[in-house]
Short mmCIF file of C-alpha atoms in Angstrom, two decimals:
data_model
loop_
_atom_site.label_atom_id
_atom_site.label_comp_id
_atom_site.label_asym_id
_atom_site.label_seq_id
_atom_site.Cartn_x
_atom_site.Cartn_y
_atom_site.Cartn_z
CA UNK A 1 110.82 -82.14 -69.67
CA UNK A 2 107.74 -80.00 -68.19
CA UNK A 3 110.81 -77.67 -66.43
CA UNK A 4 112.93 -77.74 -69.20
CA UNK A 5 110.53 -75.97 -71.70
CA UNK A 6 110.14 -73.36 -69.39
CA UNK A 7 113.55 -72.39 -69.04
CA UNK A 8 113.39 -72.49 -72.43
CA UNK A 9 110.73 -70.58 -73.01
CA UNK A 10 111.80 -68.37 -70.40
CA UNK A 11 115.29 -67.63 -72.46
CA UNK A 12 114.69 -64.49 -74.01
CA UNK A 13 116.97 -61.35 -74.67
CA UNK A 14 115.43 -57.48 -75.32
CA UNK A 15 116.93 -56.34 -78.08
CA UNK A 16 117.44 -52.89 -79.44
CA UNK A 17 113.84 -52.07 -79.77
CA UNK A 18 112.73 -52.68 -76.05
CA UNK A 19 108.96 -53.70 -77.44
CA UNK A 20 110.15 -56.55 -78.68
CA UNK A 21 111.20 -59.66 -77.11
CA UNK A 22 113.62 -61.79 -79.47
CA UNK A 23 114.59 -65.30 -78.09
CA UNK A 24 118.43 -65.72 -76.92
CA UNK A 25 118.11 -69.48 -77.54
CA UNK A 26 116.45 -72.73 -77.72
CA UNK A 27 117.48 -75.66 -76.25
CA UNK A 28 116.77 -79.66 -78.43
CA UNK A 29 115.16 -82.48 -76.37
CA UNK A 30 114.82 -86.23 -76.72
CA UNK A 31 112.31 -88.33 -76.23
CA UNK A 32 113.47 -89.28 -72.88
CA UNK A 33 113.27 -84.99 -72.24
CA UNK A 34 117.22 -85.08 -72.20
CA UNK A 35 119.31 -82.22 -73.82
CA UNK A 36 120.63 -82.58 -77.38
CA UNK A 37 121.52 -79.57 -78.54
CA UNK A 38 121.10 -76.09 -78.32
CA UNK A 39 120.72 -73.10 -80.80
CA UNK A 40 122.04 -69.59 -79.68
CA UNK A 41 121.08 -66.44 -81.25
CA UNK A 42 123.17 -63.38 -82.30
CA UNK A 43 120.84 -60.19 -83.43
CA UNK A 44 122.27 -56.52 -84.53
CA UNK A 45 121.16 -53.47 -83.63
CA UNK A 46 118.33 -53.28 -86.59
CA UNK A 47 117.14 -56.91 -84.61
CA UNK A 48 118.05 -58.89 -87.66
CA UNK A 49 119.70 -61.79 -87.05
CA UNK A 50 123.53 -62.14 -87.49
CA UNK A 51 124.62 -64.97 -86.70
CA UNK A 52 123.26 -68.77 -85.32
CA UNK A 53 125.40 -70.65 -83.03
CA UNK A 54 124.50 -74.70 -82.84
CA UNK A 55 125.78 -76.65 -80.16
CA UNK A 56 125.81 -80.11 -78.44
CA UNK A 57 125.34 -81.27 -75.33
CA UNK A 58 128.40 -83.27 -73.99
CA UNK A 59 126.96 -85.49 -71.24
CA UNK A 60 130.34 -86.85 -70.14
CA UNK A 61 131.16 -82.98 -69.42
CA UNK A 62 127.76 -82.20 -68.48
CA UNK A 63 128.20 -79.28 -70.70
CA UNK A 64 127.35 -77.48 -74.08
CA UNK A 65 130.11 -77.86 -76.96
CA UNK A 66 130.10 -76.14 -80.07
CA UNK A 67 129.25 -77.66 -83.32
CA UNK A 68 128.66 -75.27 -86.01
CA UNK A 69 127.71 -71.52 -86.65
CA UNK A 70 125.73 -69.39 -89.61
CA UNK A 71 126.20 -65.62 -90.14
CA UNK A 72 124.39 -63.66 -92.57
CA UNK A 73 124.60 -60.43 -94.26
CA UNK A 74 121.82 -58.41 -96.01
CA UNK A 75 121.13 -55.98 -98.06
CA UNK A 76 119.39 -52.55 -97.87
CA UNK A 77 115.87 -54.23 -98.36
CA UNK A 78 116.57 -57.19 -95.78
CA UNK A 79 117.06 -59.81 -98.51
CA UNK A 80 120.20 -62.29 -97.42
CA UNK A 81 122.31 -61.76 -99.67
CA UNK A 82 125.11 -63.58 -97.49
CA UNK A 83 125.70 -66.65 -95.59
CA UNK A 84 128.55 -68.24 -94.21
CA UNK A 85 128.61 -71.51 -92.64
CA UNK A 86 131.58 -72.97 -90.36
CA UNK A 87 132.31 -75.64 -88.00
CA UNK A 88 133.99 -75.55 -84.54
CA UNK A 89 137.14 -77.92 -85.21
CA UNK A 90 137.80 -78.22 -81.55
CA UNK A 91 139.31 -74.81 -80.92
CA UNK A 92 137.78 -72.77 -83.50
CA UNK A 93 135.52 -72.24 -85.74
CA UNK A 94 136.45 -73.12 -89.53
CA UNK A 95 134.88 -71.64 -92.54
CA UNK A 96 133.43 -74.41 -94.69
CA UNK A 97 130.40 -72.70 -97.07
CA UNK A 98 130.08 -69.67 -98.47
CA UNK A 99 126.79 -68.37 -100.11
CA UNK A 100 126.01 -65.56 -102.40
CA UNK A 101 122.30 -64.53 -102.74
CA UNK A 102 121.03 -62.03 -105.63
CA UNK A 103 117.46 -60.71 -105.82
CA UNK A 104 115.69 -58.63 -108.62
CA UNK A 105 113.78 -55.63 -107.79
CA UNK A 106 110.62 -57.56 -106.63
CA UNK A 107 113.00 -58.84 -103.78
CA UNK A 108 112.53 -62.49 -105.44
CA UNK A 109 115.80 -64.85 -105.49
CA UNK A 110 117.68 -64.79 -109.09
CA UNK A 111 120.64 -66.55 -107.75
CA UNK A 112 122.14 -68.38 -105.55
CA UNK A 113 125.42 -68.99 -105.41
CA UNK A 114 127.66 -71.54 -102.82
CA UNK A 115 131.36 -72.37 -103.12
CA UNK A 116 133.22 -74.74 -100.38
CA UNK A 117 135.91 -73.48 -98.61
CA UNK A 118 137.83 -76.32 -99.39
CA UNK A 119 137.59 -75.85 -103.35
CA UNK A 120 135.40 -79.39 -103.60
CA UNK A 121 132.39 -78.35 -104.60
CA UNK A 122 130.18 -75.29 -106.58
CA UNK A 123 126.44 -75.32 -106.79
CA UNK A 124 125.06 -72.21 -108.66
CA UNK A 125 121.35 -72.36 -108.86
CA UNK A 126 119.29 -69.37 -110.37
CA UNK A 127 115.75 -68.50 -111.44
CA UNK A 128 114.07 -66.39 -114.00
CA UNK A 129 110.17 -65.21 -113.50
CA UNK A 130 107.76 -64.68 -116.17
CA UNK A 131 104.44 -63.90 -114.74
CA UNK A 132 103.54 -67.17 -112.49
CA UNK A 133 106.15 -69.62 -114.24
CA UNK A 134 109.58 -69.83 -112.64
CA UNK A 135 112.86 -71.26 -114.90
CA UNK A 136 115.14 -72.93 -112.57
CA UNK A 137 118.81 -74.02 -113.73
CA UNK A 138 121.20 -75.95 -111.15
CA UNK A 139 124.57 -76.85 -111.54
CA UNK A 140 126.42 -78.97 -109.11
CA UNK A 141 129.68 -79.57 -109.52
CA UNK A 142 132.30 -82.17 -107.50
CA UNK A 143 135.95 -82.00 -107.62
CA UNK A 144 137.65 -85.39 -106.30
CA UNK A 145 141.14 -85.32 -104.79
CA UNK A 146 142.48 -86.58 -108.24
CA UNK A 147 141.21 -83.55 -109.91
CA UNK A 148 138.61 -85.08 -112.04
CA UNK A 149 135.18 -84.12 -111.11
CA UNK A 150 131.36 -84.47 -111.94
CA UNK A 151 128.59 -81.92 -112.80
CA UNK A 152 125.04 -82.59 -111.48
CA UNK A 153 122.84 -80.26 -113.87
CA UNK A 154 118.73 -79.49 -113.69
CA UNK A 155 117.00 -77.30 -115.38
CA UNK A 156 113.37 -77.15 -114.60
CA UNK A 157 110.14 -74.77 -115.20
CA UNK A 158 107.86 -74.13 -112.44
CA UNK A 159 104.54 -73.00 -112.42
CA UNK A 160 103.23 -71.71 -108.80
CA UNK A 161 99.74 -70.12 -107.72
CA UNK A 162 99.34 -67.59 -105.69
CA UNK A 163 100.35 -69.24 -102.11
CA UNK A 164 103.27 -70.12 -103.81
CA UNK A 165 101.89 -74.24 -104.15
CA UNK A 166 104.07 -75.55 -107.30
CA UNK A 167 101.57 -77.08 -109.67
CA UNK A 168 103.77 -77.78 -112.72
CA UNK A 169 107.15 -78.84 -113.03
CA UNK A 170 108.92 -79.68 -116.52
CA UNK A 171 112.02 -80.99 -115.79
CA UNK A 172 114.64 -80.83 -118.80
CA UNK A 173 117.86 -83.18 -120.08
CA UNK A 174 120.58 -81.67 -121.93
CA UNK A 175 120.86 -83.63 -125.44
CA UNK A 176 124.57 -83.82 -125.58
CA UNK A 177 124.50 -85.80 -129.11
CA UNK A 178 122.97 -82.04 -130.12
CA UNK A 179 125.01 -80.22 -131.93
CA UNK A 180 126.20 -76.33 -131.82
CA UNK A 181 127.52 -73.65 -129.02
CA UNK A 182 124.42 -73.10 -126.78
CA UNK A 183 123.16 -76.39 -125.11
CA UNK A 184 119.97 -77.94 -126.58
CA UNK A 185 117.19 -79.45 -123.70
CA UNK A 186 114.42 -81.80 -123.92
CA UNK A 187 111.73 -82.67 -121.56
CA UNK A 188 112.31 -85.13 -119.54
CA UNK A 189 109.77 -85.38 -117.09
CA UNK A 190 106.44 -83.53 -116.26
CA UNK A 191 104.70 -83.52 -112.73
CA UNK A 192 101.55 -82.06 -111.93
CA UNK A 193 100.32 -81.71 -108.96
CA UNK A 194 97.34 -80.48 -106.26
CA UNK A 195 96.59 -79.03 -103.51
CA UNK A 196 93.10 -78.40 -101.24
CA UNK A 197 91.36 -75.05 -100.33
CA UNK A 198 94.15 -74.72 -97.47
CA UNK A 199 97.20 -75.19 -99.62
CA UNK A 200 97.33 -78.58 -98.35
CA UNK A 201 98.89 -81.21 -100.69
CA UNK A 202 96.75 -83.66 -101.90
CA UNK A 203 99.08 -85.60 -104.97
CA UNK A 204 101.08 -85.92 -107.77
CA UNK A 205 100.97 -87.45 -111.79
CA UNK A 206 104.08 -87.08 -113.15
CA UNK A 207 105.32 -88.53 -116.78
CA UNK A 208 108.32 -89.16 -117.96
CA UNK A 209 109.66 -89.06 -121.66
CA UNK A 210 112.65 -90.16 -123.99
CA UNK A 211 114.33 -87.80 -126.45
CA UNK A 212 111.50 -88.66 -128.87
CA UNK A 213 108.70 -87.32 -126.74
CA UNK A 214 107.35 -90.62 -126.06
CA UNK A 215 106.06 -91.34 -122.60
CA UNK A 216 107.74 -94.20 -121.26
CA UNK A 217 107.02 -94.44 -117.30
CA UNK A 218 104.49 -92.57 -115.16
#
């Protein structure tokens, strides 16, 4: 084990910038200090990284085997506005995931955006900022081979301090009895929670509601 974090440690690549040191890899142990898998790192030129290779180690073969693989694009400010996610299907690899990342002009996330390769599933999850509170909407969506599928929906606002430590949440239910075009929400659930001098979490309350606004669980 003692050996094997050295050479791991020892696994480094220069990259274009020849002050700094980016690692090449790292390798996975178990708790018997056997290898499990391995993670190999692509950079470009600008050192950011491209692409993440995961393998696993085939003990039969005594050898590495590829599992999956994540490349990533960005845009002028370094956000990630890209990510693509495929799996090695024993000769190549396959794309499976493909994500779409928008920010605003204070680099935060507005959207994200992933679609499966295989048409089954589309999760679009995006935010809006006022001040410290966050509104988050997510929409899953799963196809089934018969073509009927299901939507997953949340729509939440979050209030965060300045570490970023989420101290409100107000989840909301669409009221599908509601009438008219635009969808009508009530609360549905409220957590609250806290957090020591380090940003440590300490707890949660939450409540939860019914349609009327009654509190019917905590």
């Amino acid at each position: 084990h003692y050996l094997l974090t050295i050479a791991a440690g020892l696994a480094f690549s220069l990259a274009a910038n020849a002050e700094t040191l980016l690692p090449d890899s790292t390798v996975t142990l178990n708790a018997k200090g056997e290898k499990t898998g391995k993670q190999v790192y692509h950079y470009a030129e600008n050192q950011q990284k491209e692409k993440d290779e995961f393998l696993k180690w085939d003990a039969a073969k005594s050898d590495w085997t590829p599992s999956h693989a994540l490349s990533y694009t960005y845009d002028a400010a370094g956000n990630k506005v890209g990510e693509l996610y495929q799996f090695w299907n024993g000769k190549e690899y396959v794309d499976s995931e493909i994500t779409a990342y928008v920010f605003d002009d204070q680099n935060r996330m507005t959207l994200r955006d992933t679609k499966y390769s295989d048409g089954s599933r589309h999760i679009v999850e995006s935010y809006k900022f006022d001040g410290d509170e966050a509104t988050y909407i997510g929409r899953d969506t799963l196809w089934k081979a018969d073509g009927s599928y299901t939507v997953d929906a949340l729509n939440e606002k979050r209030i965060l301090d300045d570490a970023g430590n989420l101290l409100k949440v107000t989840s909301y239910t669409q009221d599908w009895d509601a009438q008219g075009e635009d969808p009508v929400y009530y609360v549905d659930a409220i957590s609250v929670s806290e957090y020591d001098n380090e940003n440590r979490y300490l707890k949660s309350d939450i409540q939860y509601f019914s349609k009327a606004g009654d509190v019917i669980g905590t």
